[in-house]
mmCIF file of C-alpha atoms in Angstrom:
data_model
loop_
_atom_site.group_PDB
_atom_site.id
_atom_site.type_symbol
_atom_site.label_atom_id
_atom_site.label_comp_id
_atom_site.label_asym_id
_atom_site.label_seq_id
_atom_site.Cartn_x
_atom_site.Cartn_y
_atom_site.Cartn_z
ATOM 1 C CA MET A 1 -105.554 32.213 137.473
ATOM 2 C CA THR A 2 -103.923 35.005 136.399
ATOM 3 C CA ASP A 3 -102.295 36.105 132.622
ATOM 4 C CA LEU A 4 -99.734 37.503 134.486
ATOM 5 C CA ALA A 5 -96.661 35.074 135.159
ATOM 6 C CA ILE A 6 -94.732 37.964 137.474
ATOM 7 C CA GLU A 7 -96.299 41.239 139.130
ATOM 8 C CA THR A 8 -93.922 43.392 140.648
ATOM 9 C CA GLU A 9 -94.698 46.172 142.819
ATOM 10 C CA GLY A 10 -91.956 48.878 144.139
ATOM 11 C CA LEU A 11 -89.396 45.954 145.121
ATOM 12 C CA VAL A 12 -86.301 46.808 146.732
ATOM 13 C CA LYS A 13 -83.088 45.043 147.683
ATOM 14 C CA VAL A 14 -80.081 46.832 149.502
ATOM 15 C CA PHE A 15 -76.967 45.753 150.182
ATOM 16 C CA GLY A 16 -75.215 48.112 152.611
ATOM 17 C CA SER A 17 -75.924 51.492 151.163
ATOM 18 C CA ASN A 18 -76.223 50.822 147.692
ATOM 19 C CA ARG A 19 -79.347 49.668 146.801
ATOM 20 C CA ALA A 20 -79.193 47.262 144.422
ATOM 21 C CA VAL A 21 -83.155 46.828 143.515
ATOM 22 C CA ASP A 22 -84.712 49.574 143.524
ATOM 23 C CA GLY A 23 -88.260 50.098 143.432
ATOM 24 C CA ILE A 24 -89.369 48.002 140.553
ATOM 25 C CA ASP A 25 -92.395 47.703 138.731
ATOM 26 C CA LEU A 26 -92.980 44.957 136.504
ATOM 27 C CA ARG A 27 -95.761 42.607 134.817
ATOM 28 C CA VAL A 28 -94.925 39.726 132.992
ATOM 29 C CA PRO A 29 -97.227 38.094 130.785
ATOM 30 C CA ALA A 30 -97.835 34.116 130.759
ATOM 31 C CA GLY A 31 -97.099 31.934 127.531
ATOM 32 C CA THR A 32 -94.345 34.919 126.455
ATOM 33 C CA VAL A 33 -90.451 35.961 126.901
ATOM 34 C CA TYR A 34 -89.936 38.771 129.106
ATOM 35 C CA GLY A 35 -86.431 40.107 128.279
ATOM 36 C CA VAL A 36 -84.545 41.995 131.065
ATOM 37 C CA LEU A 37 -81.944 44.406 129.605
ATOM 38 C CA GLY A 38 -79.089 45.875 131.581
ATOM 39 C CA PRO A 39 -75.513 46.277 132.134
ATOM 40 C CA ASN A 40 -73.213 44.809 134.766
ATOM 41 C CA GLY A 41 -74.510 45.403 138.062
ATOM 42 C CA ALA A 42 -77.543 47.293 137.189
ATOM 43 C CA GLY A 43 -79.705 44.733 139.508
ATOM 44 C CA LYS A 44 -81.174 42.641 137.215
ATOM 45 C CA THR A 45 -79.794 39.182 138.543
ATOM 46 C CA THR A 46 -80.721 39.899 141.752
ATOM 47 C CA ALA A 47 -84.385 40.733 141.009
ATOM 48 C CA VAL A 48 -84.356 37.391 139.281
ATOM 49 C CA LYS A 49 -83.155 35.883 143.014
ATOM 50 C CA MET A 50 -85.973 37.705 144.077
ATOM 51 C CA LEU A 51 -88.449 36.667 141.411
ATOM 52 C CA ALA A 52 -87.351 33.100 142.365
ATOM 53 C CA THR A 53 -86.959 33.172 146.273
ATOM 54 C CA LEU A 54 -83.517 33.240 146.861
ATOM 55 C CA LEU A 55 -83.263 36.115 148.625
ATOM 56 C CA ARG A 56 -86.221 38.131 150.484
ATOM 57 C CA PRO A 57 -86.665 41.877 149.248
ATOM 58 C CA ASP A 58 -86.821 44.621 152.036
ATOM 59 C CA ALA A 59 -89.656 46.081 150.493
ATOM 60 C CA GLY A 60 -92.371 45.705 147.893
ATOM 61 C CA ARG A 61 -94.491 42.660 146.867
ATOM 62 C CA ALA A 62 -94.220 40.106 144.508
ATOM 63 C CA THR A 63 -96.228 37.568 143.309
ATOM 64 C CA VAL A 64 -96.382 34.293 140.769
ATOM 65 C CA PHE A 65 -98.876 33.282 139.360
ATOM 66 C CA GLY A 66 -100.630 35.303 141.660
ATOM 67 C CA ASN A 67 -98.433 33.301 144.516
ATOM 68 C CA ASP A 68 -96.820 35.976 146.507
ATOM 69 C CA VAL A 69 -92.965 34.348 146.383
ATOM 70 C CA VAL A 70 -92.962 35.446 150.546
ATOM 71 C CA LYS A 71 -95.312 34.105 152.031
ATOM 72 C CA ASP A 72 -95.918 31.138 149.803
ATOM 73 C CA ALA A 73 -92.631 30.800 148.377
ATOM 74 C CA ASP A 74 -93.046 26.676 148.805
ATOM 75 C CA THR A 75 -95.641 26.843 145.952
ATOM 76 C CA VAL A 76 -93.369 29.562 144.076
ATOM 77 C CA ARG A 77 -90.360 27.112 143.623
ATOM 78 C CA GLY A 78 -93.045 23.965 142.969
ATOM 79 C CA ARG A 79 -93.697 26.383 139.131
ATOM 80 C CA VAL A 80 -90.459 27.806 138.444
ATOM 81 C CA SER A 81 -87.073 26.439 137.505
ATOM 82 C CA LEU A 82 -83.882 29.333 137.228
ATOM 83 C CA THR A 83 -80.910 28.757 135.188
ATOM 84 C CA GLY A 84 -78.394 30.621 136.937
ATOM 85 C CA GLN A 85 -75.080 32.872 135.197
ATOM 86 C CA TYR A 86 -72.885 30.436 135.894
ATOM 87 C CA ALA A 87 -73.235 25.898 134.768
ATOM 88 C CA SER A 88 -74.920 24.221 138.075
ATOM 89 C CA VAL A 89 -74.398 20.551 136.357
ATOM 90 C CA ASP A 90 -71.247 18.405 137.929
ATOM 91 C CA GLU A 91 -68.658 18.394 135.666
ATOM 92 C CA ASP A 92 -67.910 15.205 136.938
ATOM 93 C CA LEU A 93 -70.215 13.333 135.887
ATOM 94 C CA THR A 94 -71.694 12.497 132.164
ATOM 95 C CA GLY A 95 -74.517 14.763 130.600
ATOM 96 C CA THR A 96 -77.294 11.173 131.479
ATOM 97 C CA GLU A 97 -75.605 10.790 135.361
ATOM 98 C CA ASN A 98 -76.284 14.219 136.192
ATOM 99 C CA LEU A 99 -79.769 14.629 134.238
ATOM 100 C CA VAL A 100 -80.755 10.870 136.168
ATOM 101 C CA LEU A 101 -79.298 12.485 139.756
ATOM 102 C CA LEU A 102 -81.601 15.179 139.280
ATOM 103 C CA GLY A 103 -84.468 13.373 137.931
ATOM 104 C CA ARG A 104 -84.555 11.166 140.911
ATOM 105 C CA LEU A 105 -83.644 14.479 143.327
ATOM 106 C CA LEU A 106 -87.254 15.274 141.260
ATOM 107 C CA GLY A 107 -89.260 12.241 142.492
ATOM 108 C CA HIS A 108 -89.041 10.527 139.437
ATOM 109 C CA THR A 109 -88.465 6.486 139.741
ATOM 110 C CA ARG A 110 -85.129 5.730 138.079
ATOM 111 C CA PRO A 111 -86.346 3.883 135.025
ATOM 112 C CA ALA A 112 -88.302 7.590 134.232
ATOM 113 C CA ALA A 113 -85.615 9.652 134.983
ATOM 114 C CA ARG A 114 -83.567 7.880 132.440
ATOM 115 C CA GLU A 115 -86.237 7.791 130.003
ATOM 116 C CA ARG A 116 -86.715 11.435 130.042
ATOM 117 C CA SER A 117 -82.763 12.262 130.943
ATOM 118 C CA ALA A 118 -82.880 10.610 126.976
ATOM 119 C CA GLN A 119 -85.659 12.427 125.349
ATOM 120 C CA LEU A 120 -83.599 15.512 126.926
ATOM 121 C CA LEU A 121 -80.120 14.710 125.619
ATOM 122 C CA ALA A 122 -82.216 14.053 122.364
ATOM 123 C CA ALA A 123 -83.842 17.201 122.219
ATOM 124 C CA PHE A 124 -81.002 18.911 122.738
ATOM 125 C CA GLY A 125 -78.290 17.152 120.387
ATOM 126 C CA LEU A 126 -76.441 16.068 123.276
ATOM 127 C CA ALA A 127 -76.966 12.016 122.886
ATOM 128 C CA GLU A 128 -73.576 11.493 121.411
ATOM 129 C CA ALA A 129 -71.709 13.205 124.128
ATOM 130 C CA ALA A 130 -74.096 11.604 126.666
ATOM 131 C CA ASP A 131 -71.697 9.343 127.892
ATOM 132 C CA LYS A 132 -68.974 12.056 128.299
ATOM 133 C CA GLN A 133 -67.950 13.748 131.490
ATOM 134 C CA VAL A 134 -70.195 17.557 131.380
ATOM 135 C CA LYS A 135 -66.291 18.884 132.217
ATOM 136 C CA ASN A 136 -65.118 18.117 128.241
ATOM 137 C CA TYR A 137 -68.393 19.717 126.683
ATOM 138 C CA SER A 138 -68.095 22.623 125.143
ATOM 139 C CA GLY A 139 -69.195 25.936 126.145
ATOM 140 C CA GLY A 140 -72.411 25.642 124.178
ATOM 141 C CA MET A 141 -73.473 21.791 125.287
ATOM 142 C CA ARG A 142 -72.809 22.916 129.041
ATOM 143 C CA ARG A 143 -75.529 25.677 128.172
ATOM 144 C CA ARG A 144 -77.437 23.259 126.672
ATOM 145 C CA ILE A 145 -77.370 20.617 129.321
ATOM 146 C CA ASP A 146 -77.568 23.344 132.163
ATOM 147 C CA ILE A 147 -81.098 23.975 130.506
ATOM 148 C CA ALA A 148 -82.098 20.644 130.028
ATOM 149 C CA ALA A 149 -81.447 20.468 133.532
ATOM 150 C CA SER A 150 -83.412 22.981 134.424
ATOM 151 C CA ILE A 151 -86.898 21.646 132.355
ATOM 152 C CA LEU A 152 -86.637 17.624 133.751
ATOM 153 C CA ASN A 153 -89.826 18.466 135.069
ATOM 154 C CA THR A 154 -91.467 21.095 132.551
ATOM 155 C CA PRO A 155 -92.003 24.796 135.282
ATOM 156 C CA ASP A 156 -95.017 26.833 134.193
ATOM 157 C CA LEU A 157 -91.568 29.722 134.316
ATOM 158 C CA LEU A 158 -88.174 29.212 133.623
ATOM 159 C CA PHE A 159 -86.026 32.183 135.066
ATOM 160 C CA LEU A 160 -82.747 32.186 132.564
ATOM 161 C CA ASP A 161 -79.636 34.385 133.539
ATOM 162 C CA GLU A 162 -77.543 35.740 131.224
ATOM 163 C CA PRO A 163 -77.903 32.014 129.031
ATOM 164 C CA THR A 164 -75.306 32.582 126.192
ATOM 165 C CA THR A 165 -72.907 34.791 127.744
ATOM 166 C CA GLY A 166 -69.586 33.524 126.098
ATOM 167 C CA LEU A 167 -70.678 31.517 123.827
ATOM 168 C CA ASP A 168 -69.943 31.311 119.695
ATOM 169 C CA PRO A 169 -72.580 32.641 117.941
ATOM 170 C CA ARG A 170 -73.609 29.214 116.165
ATOM 171 C CA SER A 171 -74.428 28.175 119.725
ATOM 172 C CA ARG A 172 -76.101 31.374 121.344
ATOM 173 C CA ASN A 173 -78.492 30.561 118.119
ATOM 174 C CA GLN A 174 -79.118 26.521 119.458
ATOM 175 C CA VAL A 175 -79.938 28.132 122.625
ATOM 176 C CA TRP A 176 -82.650 30.785 121.464
ATOM 177 C CA ASP A 177 -84.399 27.773 119.223
ATOM 178 C CA ILE A 178 -84.067 25.952 122.293
ATOM 179 C CA VAL A 179 -86.057 28.784 124.043
ATOM 180 C CA ARG A 180 -88.276 29.380 121.357
ATOM 181 C CA ALA A 181 -89.679 25.467 121.784
ATOM 182 C CA VAL A 182 -89.395 26.323 125.592
ATOM 183 C CA VAL A 183 -91.739 28.783 125.396
ATOM 184 C CA ALA A 184 -94.258 26.721 122.326
ATOM 185 C CA GLN A 185 -94.963 23.802 125.068
ATOM 186 C CA GLY A 186 -96.470 26.478 126.992
ATOM 187 C CA THR A 187 -93.159 28.101 129.623
ATOM 188 C CA THR A 188 -93.384 31.647 130.550
ATOM 189 C CA VAL A 189 -89.157 32.493 130.727
ATOM 190 C CA LEU A 190 -87.712 35.632 132.300
ATOM 191 C CA LEU A 191 -84.777 36.349 130.198
ATOM 192 C CA THR A 192 -81.872 38.561 131.533
ATOM 193 C CA THR A 193 -79.499 39.529 128.957
ATOM 194 C CA GLN A 194 -76.796 42.109 128.257
ATOM 195 C CA TYR A 195 -77.137 41.475 124.219
ATOM 196 C CA LEU A 196 -79.052 43.813 122.259
ATOM 197 C CA ASP A 197 -79.376 41.023 120.158
ATOM 198 C CA GLU A 198 -80.839 38.485 121.947
ATOM 199 C CA ALA A 199 -83.200 41.009 123.923
ATOM 200 C CA ASP A 200 -84.859 41.382 119.824
ATOM 201 C CA GLN A 201 -84.789 37.751 118.371
ATOM 202 C CA LEU A 202 -86.677 36.674 121.519
ATOM 203 C CA ALA A 203 -88.926 39.049 123.214
ATOM 204 C CA SER A 204 -91.657 39.886 122.847
ATOM 205 C CA ARG A 205 -91.436 42.650 126.080
ATOM 206 C CA ILE A 206 -88.211 44.062 127.433
ATOM 207 C CA ALA A 207 -87.735 46.039 130.644
ATOM 208 C CA VAL A 208 -84.732 48.003 130.546
ATOM 209 C CA ILE A 209 -82.870 48.166 134.283
ATOM 210 C CA ASP A 210 -80.059 50.466 134.920
ATOM 211 C CA HIS A 211 -79.336 51.339 138.548
ATOM 212 C CA GLY A 212 -81.440 49.307 140.075
ATOM 213 C CA LYS A 213 -84.026 51.110 138.153
ATOM 214 C CA VAL A 214 -86.624 50.243 135.200
ATOM 215 C CA ILE A 215 -85.599 53.326 133.369
ATOM 216 C CA ALA A 216 -87.860 51.977 130.305
ATOM 217 C CA GLU A 217 -90.368 49.261 129.301
ATOM 218 C CA GLY A 218 -92.980 47.909 126.333
ATOM 219 C CA THR A 219 -92.481 46.271 122.852
ATOM 220 C CA LYS A 220 -89.381 46.476 120.604
ATOM 221 C CA GLY A 221 -90.805 49.123 118.481
ATOM 222 C CA GLU A 222 -92.281 50.919 121.820
ATOM 223 C CA LEU A 223 -88.827 51.324 123.142
ATOM 224 C CA LYS A 224 -87.160 52.032 119.047
ATOM 225 C CA ALA A 225 -89.979 54.779 118.671
ATOM 226 C CA SER A 226 -89.176 56.018 121.918
ATOM 227 C CA VAL A 227 -85.718 56.733 121.533
ATOM 228 C CA GLY A 228 -86.138 58.900 117.825
ATOM 229 C CA SER A 229 -88.627 57.611 114.282
ATOM 230 C CA GLY A 230 -85.578 56.835 112.698
ATOM 231 C CA SER A 231 -81.882 56.275 112.020
ATOM 232 C CA VAL A 232 -79.892 57.580 109.252
ATOM 233 C CA HIS A 233 -76.668 56.053 108.352
ATOM 234 C CA VAL A 234 -74.195 57.896 105.625
ATOM 235 C CA ARG A 235 -71.392 56.647 103.870
ATOM 236 C CA LEU A 236 -68.548 58.940 102.816
ATOM 237 C CA ARG A 237 -66.328 58.491 100.139
ATOM 238 C CA ASP A 238 -63.602 60.796 101.827
ATOM 239 C CA PRO A 239 -62.997 60.899 105.288
ATOM 240 C CA GLU A 240 -61.475 64.194 105.568
ATOM 241 C CA GLN A 241 -64.791 65.447 105.180
ATOM 242 C CA ARG A 242 -66.451 63.943 108.248
ATOM 243 C CA PRO A 243 -66.566 66.647 110.244
ATOM 244 C CA GLU A 244 -67.862 69.119 107.400
ATOM 245 C CA ALA A 245 -70.757 66.555 106.960
ATOM 246 C CA ARG A 246 -71.173 66.030 110.401
ATOM 247 C CA ARG A 247 -71.920 69.892 111.080
ATOM 248 C CA VAL A 248 -74.248 69.813 107.691
ATOM 249 C CA ILE A 249 -76.436 67.263 109.186
ATOM 250 C CA VAL A 250 -76.586 68.676 112.635
ATOM 251 C CA GLY A 251 -78.429 71.475 110.799
ATOM 252 C CA ALA A 252 -80.592 70.033 108.918
ATOM 253 C CA LEU A 253 -81.752 67.693 110.816
ATOM 254 C CA ASN A 254 -81.480 69.114 114.649
ATOM 255 C CA ALA A 255 -79.985 66.061 115.862
ATOM 256 C CA THR A 256 -77.478 64.228 117.118
ATOM 257 C CA VAL A 257 -74.582 62.854 115.004
ATOM 258 C CA LYS A 258 -72.720 59.994 116.353
ATOM 259 C CA LEU A 259 -69.811 59.432 114.329
ATOM 260 C CA ASP A 260 -68.892 55.729 113.638
ATOM 261 C CA ALA A 261 -66.149 53.570 114.153
ATOM 262 C CA ASP A 262 -65.631 52.967 110.287
ATOM 263 C CA PRO A 263 -63.442 56.159 109.288
ATOM 264 C CA VAL A 264 -66.493 57.494 106.765
ATOM 265 C CA ALA A 265 -68.997 56.762 108.871
ATOM 266 C CA LEU A 266 -72.025 58.610 110.643
ATOM 267 C CA THR A 267 -75.395 57.948 112.355
ATOM 268 C CA ALA A 268 -77.689 60.407 113.168
ATOM 269 C CA THR A 269 -81.268 60.005 115.277
ATOM 270 C CA VAL A 270 -84.343 61.551 113.249
ATOM 271 C CA ASP A 271 -86.733 63.028 116.446
ATOM 272 C CA GLY A 272 -90.035 63.813 114.339
ATOM 273 C CA HIS A 273 -90.856 66.216 117.393
ATOM 274 C CA GLY A 274 -91.112 69.981 116.482
ATOM 275 C CA THR A 275 -91.215 68.953 113.210
ATOM 276 C CA ASP A 276 -94.117 68.890 110.445
ATOM 277 C CA LEU A 277 -91.239 66.732 108.292
ATOM 278 C CA GLY A 278 -91.632 63.066 108.639
ATOM 279 C CA ALA A 279 -88.496 60.350 109.132
ATOM 280 C CA ALA A 280 -87.688 60.625 105.044
ATOM 281 C CA GLU A 281 -88.962 64.079 104.743
ATOM 282 C CA GLN A 282 -85.753 64.639 107.150
ATOM 283 C CA ALA A 283 -83.134 62.300 105.471
ATOM 284 C CA ALA A 284 -84.242 63.683 102.514
ATOM 285 C CA ARG A 285 -83.124 66.935 103.533
ATOM 286 C CA ALA A 286 -80.090 66.418 105.413
ATOM 287 C CA LEU A 287 -78.823 64.280 102.088
ATOM 288 C CA ALA A 288 -79.351 67.560 99.927
ATOM 289 C CA GLU A 289 -77.897 69.778 101.615
ATOM 290 C CA LEU A 290 -74.942 67.102 102.302
ATOM 291 C CA ALA A 291 -75.102 67.957 98.329
ATOM 292 C CA ARG A 292 -74.974 71.636 97.917
ATOM 293 C CA ALA A 293 -71.990 71.876 100.539
ATOM 294 C CA GLY A 294 -70.025 69.584 98.036
ATOM 295 C CA ILE A 295 -69.856 66.011 99.940
ATOM 296 C CA THR A 296 -69.994 62.942 97.853
ATOM 297 C CA VAL A 297 -72.408 60.194 99.701
ATOM 298 C CA ASP A 298 -71.128 56.649 98.298
ATOM 299 C CA ASN A 299 -74.141 54.891 100.783
ATOM 300 C CA PHE A 300 -77.364 56.787 102.737
ATOM 301 C CA ALA A 301 -79.665 54.934 104.132
ATOM 302 C CA LEU A 302 -82.880 55.304 106.889
ATOM 303 C CA GLY A 303 -84.166 52.637 109.770
ATOM 304 C CA GLN A 304 -85.497 52.380 112.537
ATOM 305 C CA PRO A 305 -83.296 52.302 115.840
ATOM 306 C CA SER A 306 -81.249 49.480 116.603
ATOM 307 C CA LEU A 307 -82.046 47.949 120.045
ATOM 308 C CA ASP A 308 -77.862 49.041 120.863
ATOM 309 C CA GLU A 309 -79.272 52.706 120.042
ATOM 310 C CA VAL A 310 -82.496 52.423 122.654
ATOM 311 C CA PHE A 311 -79.976 51.118 124.760
ATOM 312 C CA LEU A 312 -76.966 54.080 124.725
ATOM 313 C CA ALA A 313 -79.629 56.196 124.024
ATOM 314 C CA LEU A 314 -81.996 55.200 127.267
ATOM 315 C CA THR A 315 -78.320 54.527 129.524
ATOM 316 C CA ASP A 316 -77.099 58.173 128.918
ATOM 317 C CA ARG A 317 -80.160 60.093 130.389
ATOM 318 C CA SER A 318 -80.118 57.105 133.424
ATOM 319 C CA ALA A 319 -76.699 58.867 134.099
ATOM 320 C CA THR A 320 -76.995 61.991 133.661
ATOM 321 C CA GLY A 321 -79.881 62.402 135.518
ATOM 322 C CA GLY A 322 -82.677 61.672 133.804
ATOM 323 C CA PRO A 323 -86.377 59.904 134.139
ATOM 324 C CA GLY A 324 -84.779 56.937 136.325
ATOM 325 C CA ALA A 325 -81.533 57.902 136.978
ATOM 326 C CA GLY A 326 -80.101 56.620 139.906
ATOM 327 C CA PRO A 327 -76.988 56.558 141.853
ATOM 328 C CA VAL A 328 -73.937 54.540 139.719
ATOM 329 C CA PRO A 329 -73.679 51.032 142.761
ATOM 330 C CA ASP A 330 -70.233 50.695 143.673
ATOM 331 C CA THR A 331 -70.098 46.935 143.487
ATOM 332 C CA ASP A 332 -70.952 44.880 140.965
ATOM 333 C CA THR A 333 -74.153 43.355 142.990
ATOM 334 C CA ASP A 334 -75.739 41.099 140.721
ATOM 335 C CA ARG A 335 -72.119 38.894 140.844
ATOM 336 C CA LYS A 336 -71.325 39.509 144.533
ATOM 337 C CA GLY A 337 -74.842 39.885 146.631
ATOM 338 C CA PRO A 338 -74.666 37.995 149.629
ATOM 339 C CA ALA A 339 -77.306 34.766 148.906
ATOM 340 C CA ALA A 340 -80.516 34.268 151.537
#
């Protein structure tokens, strides 16, 4: 037995001249939600396909509960399930027919398949739509039945590849509740997503992938601390004072100040390095300097950097040659790479 659901060392996948996955190292604790965060083409889906035995790695190694994904592929397949980016159920069949069909393929008797189907449809809020064709389901309903199909036999490890892409907020929250329920039953979930709030809500640890490399990994708190000890958010009364306010804050904090979409708002990341002052003291100094400059502040707040700010900072470092930098893929290999 192992306390790691997934372990990879130097995992590589190459398509032509493009290294879609370029030496990824991961350690995913069992019984958790592990988030893999990255932009389109970062290599998230390609990595998942290798872990699920759908693609063969070109270099490196990966294990799932101690089983090698190449040498022990059949054993791995017996312990995992995958919900991809696009619905895998038959749209011309009803919800019940889809789940019963898959249950029979998984070895259930017909009565057992119908019973399991009814249980999942009720648990996922789909009982009233059980006899409707899936093509008449909403986007949120399709994602829910897709996940239901993935857990007809409860897997030890569930891969969820961008499960809420294109869903409205209510449907996303429903999917999140399902993920939490699945993990509460003992299943490990590896979640790939482009949504920062999704990773923030669900994942206990997060790996940020860009250009096929892991450029940062840790808990949400560790990732936020890696780009600064706090964020200063300022709202001015007069938008014409914003250029001067930016200059004052840069001078007071020696920090990068970003102009928000709101014409009276600015945001600065406070970094405690190189100063004896904490984030709160630095923010207070900036506020005092704004007052001396005659700039009226309507609202002033200090908080931890958001995951959005973390993600932008980390991917900016990668794009400009910082740790984890690499060549920009010339195709979206997450979506267009060949299948094994």
